Coordinates of C-alpha atoms (C1' of nucleotides) in Angstrom, one line a residue:
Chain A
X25 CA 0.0 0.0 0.0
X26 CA 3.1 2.5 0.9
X27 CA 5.3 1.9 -2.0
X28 CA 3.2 4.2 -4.0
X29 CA 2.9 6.6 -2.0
X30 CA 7.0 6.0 -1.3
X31 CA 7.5 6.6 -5.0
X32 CA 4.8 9.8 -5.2
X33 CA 6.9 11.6 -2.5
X34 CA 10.5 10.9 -4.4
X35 CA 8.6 12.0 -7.6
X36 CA 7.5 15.2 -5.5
X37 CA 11.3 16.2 -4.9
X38 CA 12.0 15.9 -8.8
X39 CA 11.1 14.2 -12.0
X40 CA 13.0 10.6 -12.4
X41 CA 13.6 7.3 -14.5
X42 CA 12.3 4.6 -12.3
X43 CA 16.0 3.0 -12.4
X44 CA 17.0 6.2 -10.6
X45 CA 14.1 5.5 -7.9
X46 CA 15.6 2.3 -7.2
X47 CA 19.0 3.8 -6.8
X48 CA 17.2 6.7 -4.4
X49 CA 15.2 4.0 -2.9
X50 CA 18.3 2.3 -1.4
X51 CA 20.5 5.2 -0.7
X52 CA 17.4 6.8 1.7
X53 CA 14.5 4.8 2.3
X54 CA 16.5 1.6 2.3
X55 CA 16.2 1.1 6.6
X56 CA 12.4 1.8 6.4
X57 CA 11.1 0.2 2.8
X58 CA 12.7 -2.2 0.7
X59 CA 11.8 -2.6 -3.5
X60 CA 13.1 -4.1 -6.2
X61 CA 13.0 -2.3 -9.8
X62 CA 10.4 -4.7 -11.1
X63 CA 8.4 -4.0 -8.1
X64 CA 8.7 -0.3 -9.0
X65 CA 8.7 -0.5 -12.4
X66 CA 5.2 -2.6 -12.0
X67 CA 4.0 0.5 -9.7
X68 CA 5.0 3.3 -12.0
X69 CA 2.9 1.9 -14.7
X70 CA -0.3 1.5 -12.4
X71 CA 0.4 5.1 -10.9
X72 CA 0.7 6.1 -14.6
X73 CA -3.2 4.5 -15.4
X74 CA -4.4 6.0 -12.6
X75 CA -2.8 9.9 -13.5
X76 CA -1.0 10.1 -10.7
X77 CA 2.6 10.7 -12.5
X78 CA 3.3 11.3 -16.4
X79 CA 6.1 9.9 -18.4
X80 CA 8.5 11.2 -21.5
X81 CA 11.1 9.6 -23.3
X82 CA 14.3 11.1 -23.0
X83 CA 16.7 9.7 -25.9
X84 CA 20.1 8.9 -25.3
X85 CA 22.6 7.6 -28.1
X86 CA 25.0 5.6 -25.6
X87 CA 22.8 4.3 -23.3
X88 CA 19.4 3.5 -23.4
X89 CA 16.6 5.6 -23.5
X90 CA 15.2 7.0 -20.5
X91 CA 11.7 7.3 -19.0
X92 CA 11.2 10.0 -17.2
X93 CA 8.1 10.2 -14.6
X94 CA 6.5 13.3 -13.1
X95 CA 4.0 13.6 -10.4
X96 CA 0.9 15.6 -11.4
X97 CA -1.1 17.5 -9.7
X98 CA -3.9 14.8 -8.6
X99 CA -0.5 12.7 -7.5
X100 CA 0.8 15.3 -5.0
X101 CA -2.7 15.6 -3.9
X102 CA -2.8 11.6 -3.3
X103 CA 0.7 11.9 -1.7
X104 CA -0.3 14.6 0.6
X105 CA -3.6 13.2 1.7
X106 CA -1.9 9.7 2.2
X107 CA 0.9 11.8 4.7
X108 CA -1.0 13.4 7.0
X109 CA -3.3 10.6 7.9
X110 CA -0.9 8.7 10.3
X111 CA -2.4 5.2 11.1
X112 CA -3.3 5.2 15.1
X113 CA -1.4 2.3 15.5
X114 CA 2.5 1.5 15.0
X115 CA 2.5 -2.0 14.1
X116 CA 4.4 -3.0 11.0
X117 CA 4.5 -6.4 9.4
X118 CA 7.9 -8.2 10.8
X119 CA 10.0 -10.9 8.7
X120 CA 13.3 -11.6 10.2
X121 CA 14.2 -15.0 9.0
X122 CA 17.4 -14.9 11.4
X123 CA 15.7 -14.2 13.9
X124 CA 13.3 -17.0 13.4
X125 CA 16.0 -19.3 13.0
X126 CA 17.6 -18.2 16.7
X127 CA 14.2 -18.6 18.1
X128 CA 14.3 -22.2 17.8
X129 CA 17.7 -22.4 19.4
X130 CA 17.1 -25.6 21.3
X131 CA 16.8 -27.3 17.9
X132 CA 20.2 -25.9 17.4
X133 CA 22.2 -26.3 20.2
X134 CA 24.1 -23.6 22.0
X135 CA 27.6 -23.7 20.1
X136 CA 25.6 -22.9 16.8
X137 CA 23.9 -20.1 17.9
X138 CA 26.8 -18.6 19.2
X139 CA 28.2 -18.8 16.2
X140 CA 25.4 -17.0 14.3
X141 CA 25.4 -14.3 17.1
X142 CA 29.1 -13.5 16.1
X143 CA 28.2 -13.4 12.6
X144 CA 25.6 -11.2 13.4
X145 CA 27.8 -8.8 15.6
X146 CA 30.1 -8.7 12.7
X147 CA 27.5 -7.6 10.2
X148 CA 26.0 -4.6 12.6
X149 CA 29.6 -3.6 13.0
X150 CA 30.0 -3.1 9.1
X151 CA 26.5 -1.4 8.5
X152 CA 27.4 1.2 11.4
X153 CA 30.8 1.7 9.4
X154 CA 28.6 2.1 6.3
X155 CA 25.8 4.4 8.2
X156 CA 28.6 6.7 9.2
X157 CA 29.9 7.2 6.2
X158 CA 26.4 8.0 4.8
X159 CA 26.1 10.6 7.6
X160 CA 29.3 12.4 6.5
X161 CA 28.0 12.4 3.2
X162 CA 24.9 13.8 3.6
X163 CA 26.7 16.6 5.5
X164 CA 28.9 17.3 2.8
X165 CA 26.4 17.7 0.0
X166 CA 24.0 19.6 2.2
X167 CA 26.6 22.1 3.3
X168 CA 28.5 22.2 0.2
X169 CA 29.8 25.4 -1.1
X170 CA 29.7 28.6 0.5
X171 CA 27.6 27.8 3.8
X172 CA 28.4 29.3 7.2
X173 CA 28.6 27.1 10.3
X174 CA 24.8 27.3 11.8
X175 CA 22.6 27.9 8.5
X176 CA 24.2 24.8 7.2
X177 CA 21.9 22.3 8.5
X178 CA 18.6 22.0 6.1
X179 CA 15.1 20.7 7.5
X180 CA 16.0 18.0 4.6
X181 CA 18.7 17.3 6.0
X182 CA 17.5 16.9 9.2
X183 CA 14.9 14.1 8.1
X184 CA 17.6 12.0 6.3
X185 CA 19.5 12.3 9.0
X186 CA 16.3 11.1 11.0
X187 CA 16.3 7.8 9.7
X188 CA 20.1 6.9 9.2
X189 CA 20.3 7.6 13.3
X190 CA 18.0 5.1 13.9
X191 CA 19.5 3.0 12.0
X192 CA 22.5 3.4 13.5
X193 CA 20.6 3.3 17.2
X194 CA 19.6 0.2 16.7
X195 CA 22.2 -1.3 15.2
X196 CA 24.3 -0.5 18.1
X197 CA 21.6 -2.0 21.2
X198 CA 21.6 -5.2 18.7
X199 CA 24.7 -5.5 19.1
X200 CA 24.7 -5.1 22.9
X201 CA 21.7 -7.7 22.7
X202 CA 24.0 -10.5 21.1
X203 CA 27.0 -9.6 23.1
X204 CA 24.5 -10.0 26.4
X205 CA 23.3 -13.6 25.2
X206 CA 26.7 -14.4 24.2
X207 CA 27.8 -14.7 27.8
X208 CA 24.0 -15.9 28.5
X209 CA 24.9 -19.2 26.6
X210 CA 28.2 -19.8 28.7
X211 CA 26.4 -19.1 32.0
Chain B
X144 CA 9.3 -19.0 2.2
X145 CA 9.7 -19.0 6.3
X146 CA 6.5 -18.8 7.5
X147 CA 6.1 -22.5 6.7
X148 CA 9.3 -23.1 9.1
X149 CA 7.6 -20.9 11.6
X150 CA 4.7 -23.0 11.5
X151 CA 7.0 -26.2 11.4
X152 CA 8.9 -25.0 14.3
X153 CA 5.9 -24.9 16.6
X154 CA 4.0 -27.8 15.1
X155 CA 7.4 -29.6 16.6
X156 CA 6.7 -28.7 19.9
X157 CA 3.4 -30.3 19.7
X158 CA 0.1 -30.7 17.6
X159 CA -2.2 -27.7 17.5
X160 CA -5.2 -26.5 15.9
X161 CA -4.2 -23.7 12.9
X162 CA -6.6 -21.2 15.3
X163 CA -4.3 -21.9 18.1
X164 CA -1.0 -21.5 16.5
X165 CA -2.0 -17.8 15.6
X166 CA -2.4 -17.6 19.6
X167 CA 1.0 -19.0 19.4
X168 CA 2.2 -16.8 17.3
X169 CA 1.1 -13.7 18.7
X170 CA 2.4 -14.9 22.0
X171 CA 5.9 -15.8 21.2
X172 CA 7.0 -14.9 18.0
X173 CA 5.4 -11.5 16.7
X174 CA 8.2 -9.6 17.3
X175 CA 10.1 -11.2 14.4
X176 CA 7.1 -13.0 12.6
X177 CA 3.7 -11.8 11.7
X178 CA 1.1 -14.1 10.5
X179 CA -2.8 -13.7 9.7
X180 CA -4.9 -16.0 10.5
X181 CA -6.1 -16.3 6.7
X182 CA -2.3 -17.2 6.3
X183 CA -1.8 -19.8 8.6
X184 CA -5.1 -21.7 7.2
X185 CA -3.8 -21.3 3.9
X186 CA -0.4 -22.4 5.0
X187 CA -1.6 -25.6 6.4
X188 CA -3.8 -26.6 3.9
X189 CA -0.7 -26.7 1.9
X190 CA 1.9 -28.6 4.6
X191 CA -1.0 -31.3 4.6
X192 CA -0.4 -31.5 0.3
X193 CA 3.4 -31.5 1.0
X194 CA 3.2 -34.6 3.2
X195 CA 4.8 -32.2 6.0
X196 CA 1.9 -32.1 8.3
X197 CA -1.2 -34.6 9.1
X198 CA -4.6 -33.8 10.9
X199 CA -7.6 -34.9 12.7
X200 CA -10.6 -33.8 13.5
X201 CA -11.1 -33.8 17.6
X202 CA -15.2 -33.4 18.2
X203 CA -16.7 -30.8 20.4
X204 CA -20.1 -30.3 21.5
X205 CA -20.4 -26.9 22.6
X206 CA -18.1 -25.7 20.1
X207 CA -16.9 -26.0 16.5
X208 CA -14.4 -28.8 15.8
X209 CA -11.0 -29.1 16.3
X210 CA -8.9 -29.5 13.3
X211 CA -5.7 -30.9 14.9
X212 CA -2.1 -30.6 12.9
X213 CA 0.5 -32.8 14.1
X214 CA 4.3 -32.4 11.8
X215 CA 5.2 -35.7 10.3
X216 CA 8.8 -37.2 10.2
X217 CA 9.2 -35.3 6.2
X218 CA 7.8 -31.9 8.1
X219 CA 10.7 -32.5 10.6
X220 CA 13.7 -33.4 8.6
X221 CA 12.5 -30.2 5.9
X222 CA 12.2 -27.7 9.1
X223 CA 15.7 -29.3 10.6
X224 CA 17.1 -28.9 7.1
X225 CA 15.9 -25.1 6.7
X226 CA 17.0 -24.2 10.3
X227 CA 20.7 -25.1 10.6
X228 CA 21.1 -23.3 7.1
X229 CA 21.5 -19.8 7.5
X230 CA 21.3 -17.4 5.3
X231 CA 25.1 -15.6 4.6
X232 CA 23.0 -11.6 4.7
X233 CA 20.8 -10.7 7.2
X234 CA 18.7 -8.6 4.9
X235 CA 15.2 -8.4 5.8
X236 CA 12.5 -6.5 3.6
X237 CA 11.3 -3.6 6.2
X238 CA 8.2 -2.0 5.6
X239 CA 7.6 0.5 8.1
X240 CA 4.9 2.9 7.2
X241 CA 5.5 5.1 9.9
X242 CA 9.0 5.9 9.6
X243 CA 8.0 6.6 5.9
X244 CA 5.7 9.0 6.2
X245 CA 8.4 10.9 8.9
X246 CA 11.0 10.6 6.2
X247 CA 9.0 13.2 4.3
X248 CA 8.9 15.5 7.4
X249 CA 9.1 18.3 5.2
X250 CA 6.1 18.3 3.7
X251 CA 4.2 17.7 7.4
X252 CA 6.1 21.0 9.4
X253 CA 7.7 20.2 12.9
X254 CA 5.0 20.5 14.6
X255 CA 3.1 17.7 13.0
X256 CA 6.3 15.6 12.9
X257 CA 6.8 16.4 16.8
X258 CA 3.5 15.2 17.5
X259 CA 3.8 12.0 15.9
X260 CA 7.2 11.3 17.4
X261 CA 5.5 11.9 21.2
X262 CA 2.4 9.1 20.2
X263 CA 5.4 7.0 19.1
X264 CA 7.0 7.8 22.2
X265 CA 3.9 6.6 24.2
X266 CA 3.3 4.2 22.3
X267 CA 6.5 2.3 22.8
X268 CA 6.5 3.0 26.2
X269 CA 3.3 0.8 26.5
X270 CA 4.8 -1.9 24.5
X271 CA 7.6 -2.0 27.1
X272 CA 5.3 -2.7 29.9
X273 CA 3.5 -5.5 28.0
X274 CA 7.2 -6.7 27.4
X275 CA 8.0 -6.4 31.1
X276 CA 4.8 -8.6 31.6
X277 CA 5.4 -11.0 29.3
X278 CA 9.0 -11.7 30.8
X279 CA 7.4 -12.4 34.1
X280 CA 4.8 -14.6 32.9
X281 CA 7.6 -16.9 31.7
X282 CA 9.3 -17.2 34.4
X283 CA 6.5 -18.4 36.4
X284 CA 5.8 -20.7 34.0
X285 CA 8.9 -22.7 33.1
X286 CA 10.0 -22.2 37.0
X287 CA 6.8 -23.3 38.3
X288 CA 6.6 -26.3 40.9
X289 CA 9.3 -27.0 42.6
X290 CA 12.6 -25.9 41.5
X291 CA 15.2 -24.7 42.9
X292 CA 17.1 -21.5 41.6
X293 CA 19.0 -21.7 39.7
X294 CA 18.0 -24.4 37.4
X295 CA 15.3 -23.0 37.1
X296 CA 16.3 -21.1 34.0
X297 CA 15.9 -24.0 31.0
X298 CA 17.3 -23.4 28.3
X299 CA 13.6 -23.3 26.0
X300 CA 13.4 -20.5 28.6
X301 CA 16.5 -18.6 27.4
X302 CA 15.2 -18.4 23.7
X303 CA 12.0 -16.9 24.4
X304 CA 13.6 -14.2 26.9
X305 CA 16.1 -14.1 24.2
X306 CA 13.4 -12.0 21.3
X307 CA 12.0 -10.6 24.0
X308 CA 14.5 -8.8 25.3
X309 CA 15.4 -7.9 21.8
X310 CA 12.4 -6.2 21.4
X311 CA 12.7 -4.5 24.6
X312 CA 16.2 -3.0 24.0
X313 CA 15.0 -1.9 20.7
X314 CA 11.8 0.3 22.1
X315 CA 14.2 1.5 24.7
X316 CA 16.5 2.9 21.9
X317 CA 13.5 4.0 20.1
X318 CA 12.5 6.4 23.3
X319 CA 15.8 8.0 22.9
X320 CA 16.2 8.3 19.0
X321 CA 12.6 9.9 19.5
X322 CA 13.5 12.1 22.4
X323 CA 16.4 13.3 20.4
X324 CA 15.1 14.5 17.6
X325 CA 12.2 16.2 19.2
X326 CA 14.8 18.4 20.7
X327 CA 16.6 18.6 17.4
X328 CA 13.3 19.8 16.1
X329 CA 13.7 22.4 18.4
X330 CA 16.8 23.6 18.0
Chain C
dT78 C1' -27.5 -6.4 23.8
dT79 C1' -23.2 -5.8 22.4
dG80 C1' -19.0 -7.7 21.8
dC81 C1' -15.4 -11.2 22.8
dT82 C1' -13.6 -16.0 22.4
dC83 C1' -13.7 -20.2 20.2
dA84 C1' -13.1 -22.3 15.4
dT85 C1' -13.4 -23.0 10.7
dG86 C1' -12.5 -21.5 6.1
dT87 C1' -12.9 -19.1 0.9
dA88 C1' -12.2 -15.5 -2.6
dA89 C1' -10.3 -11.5 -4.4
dC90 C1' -6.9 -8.6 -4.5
dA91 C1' -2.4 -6.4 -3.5
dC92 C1' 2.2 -6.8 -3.0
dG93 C1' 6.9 -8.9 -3.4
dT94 C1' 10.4 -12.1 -5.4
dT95 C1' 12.8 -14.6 -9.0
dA96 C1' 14.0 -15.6 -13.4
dC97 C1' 14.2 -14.2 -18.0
dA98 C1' 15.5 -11.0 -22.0
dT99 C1' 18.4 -7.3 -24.2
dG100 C1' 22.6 -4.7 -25.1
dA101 C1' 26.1 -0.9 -25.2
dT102 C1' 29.8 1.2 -22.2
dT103 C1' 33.2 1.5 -18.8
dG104 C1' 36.5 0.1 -15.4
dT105 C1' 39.8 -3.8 -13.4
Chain D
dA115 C1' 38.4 -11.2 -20.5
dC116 C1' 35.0 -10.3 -16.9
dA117 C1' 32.0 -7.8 -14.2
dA118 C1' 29.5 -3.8 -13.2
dT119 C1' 26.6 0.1 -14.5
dC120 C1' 23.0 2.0 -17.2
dA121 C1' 18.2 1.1 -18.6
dT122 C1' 14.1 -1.0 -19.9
dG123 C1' 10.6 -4.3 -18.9
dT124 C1' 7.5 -9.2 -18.7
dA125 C1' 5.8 -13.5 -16.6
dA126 C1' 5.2 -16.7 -13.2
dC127 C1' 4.9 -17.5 -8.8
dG128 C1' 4.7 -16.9 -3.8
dT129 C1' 3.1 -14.4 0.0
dG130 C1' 0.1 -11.1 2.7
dT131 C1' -4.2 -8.5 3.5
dT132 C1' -9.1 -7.7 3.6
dA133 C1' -13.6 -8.9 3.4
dC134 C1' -17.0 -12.3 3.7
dA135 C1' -19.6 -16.3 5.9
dT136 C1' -21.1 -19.2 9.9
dG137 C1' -22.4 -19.9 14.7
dA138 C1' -22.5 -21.2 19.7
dG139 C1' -21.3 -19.6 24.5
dC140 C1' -20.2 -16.2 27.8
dA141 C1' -19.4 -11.9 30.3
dA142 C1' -20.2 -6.8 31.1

DNA sequence: TTGCTCATGTAACACGTTACATGATTGT
DNA sequence: ACAATCATGTAACGTGTTACATGAGCAA
């Protein structure tokens, strides 16, 4: 139900290919929606029935052509509508397969979930590596060129930087969590 | 593909009606798994084609039947198979319409933004209680009787305080992320 | 008398994943 | 030489949600 209106609010920032949604997709919204380009490819052309974004062919002589969406008007209407009607309740639908997995431990005895729990450590550590280096990026490009000190942080800015610190939050109690059970399984 | 194993998983620790595993599933794994009732029907209906589960029907007078799954020897050697083969990536698809619609903060103004972060503040903060009550409840149970101390703590035991205390680590970080950025909002 | 719990399901639809197909350009 | 990036999509399948249908018993 929320990837369209995902894609209608990266279509309200500027006209794009749906390739370059993908791209957007996992650079911003990665830690709160996944898609895949056939998913969003699939979407655009039902958003286009309904007249929520317009297309035009951009020709290119290297690569291929590009599509190029626009929201219209009855799209950032849709969008905006959507946004300000927050759900009363926070519940979102939950897959971790890992987790699943750990949950039937017993089946798995103690020295394999261990195991996994390192792995897992290991793999927060490199995301938080990876979230950091988002984070200085985002400064940069916001506060490129002739910014002072205080101006420099944008209310955009502020809202990407929104979801890569919880991200990062997260990531970092997770890790606390497994390092906790860890020493749990030696008792 | 895994909530066939979650189903599995349970069905291993003993036969259960498909009405009864969503009890299950609410109980113990909803943090990591979410399943609909419609699902799990479905689900099962399928497992019994596979060969992986087998029913029967256990009359009642005052009410409706009973419709009893029990996991053959295939469902067991499939779910064993499935759960000592992790997955190398941890990637899970995340769908969270909430954070989405605070990612485009900028169309909703601080204040809007602020009050949704305080309901998500409250929100979470009920969850934890529920959490807190939950961990209680299972320590009555699996230490009821007449145990001693300390082994009282069985290792089924550990697993199930294990994804709950996940889930109660990550609403505490979620309080603070939230608090954070209300001040942030402020500036 | 209203609504919850118990207990089963079906049908239609929406959404997500995987595999397939094409093909030039650019970097290692 | 090989893989990645750019760029489009379709088809089949698998999974998840919502609405509908049925109906007794019990508690506020």
């Amino acid at each position: 139900m929320s990837l369209k209106y995902g894609i209608l609010g990266l279509l309200n920032q500027t006209p794009m290919t749906g390739y370059n949604l993908k791209k957007l997709f996992d650079k911003s919204i990665n830690h709160i929606w996944t898609a895949s380009l056939s998913q969003i490819y699939r979407e655009l052309t039902i958003l286009e029935k309904e007249g929520y974004v317009s297309s035009h062919i951009q020709e290119q002589d290297d690569r291929p052509d590009k599509k190029i969406y626009s929201i219209s008007d009855e799209g950032r209407t849709a969008f905006r509508e959507w946004l300000k009607n927050f759900s009363d309740t926070f519940i979102s639908p939950k897959r971790d397969e890992f987790m699943l997995r750990l949950f039937f431990g017993i089946n798995l005895g103690k020295a394999e979930v261990r195991k996994q729990l390192e792995r897992f450590i290991d793999d927060r550590k490199k995301s938080i590596i990876e979230l950091n280096e988002n984070e200085k990026l985002i400064s940069q490009l916001t506060c490129a060129g002739d910014n002072g000190d205080k101006d420099c942080k944008s209310e955009e800015e502020l809202y990407l930087r929104f979801v890569l610190k919880r991200a990062l939050m997260t990531n970092q109690v997770l890790i606390q969590w497994a390092e906790e059970y860890i020493k749990e399984l030696d008792f």
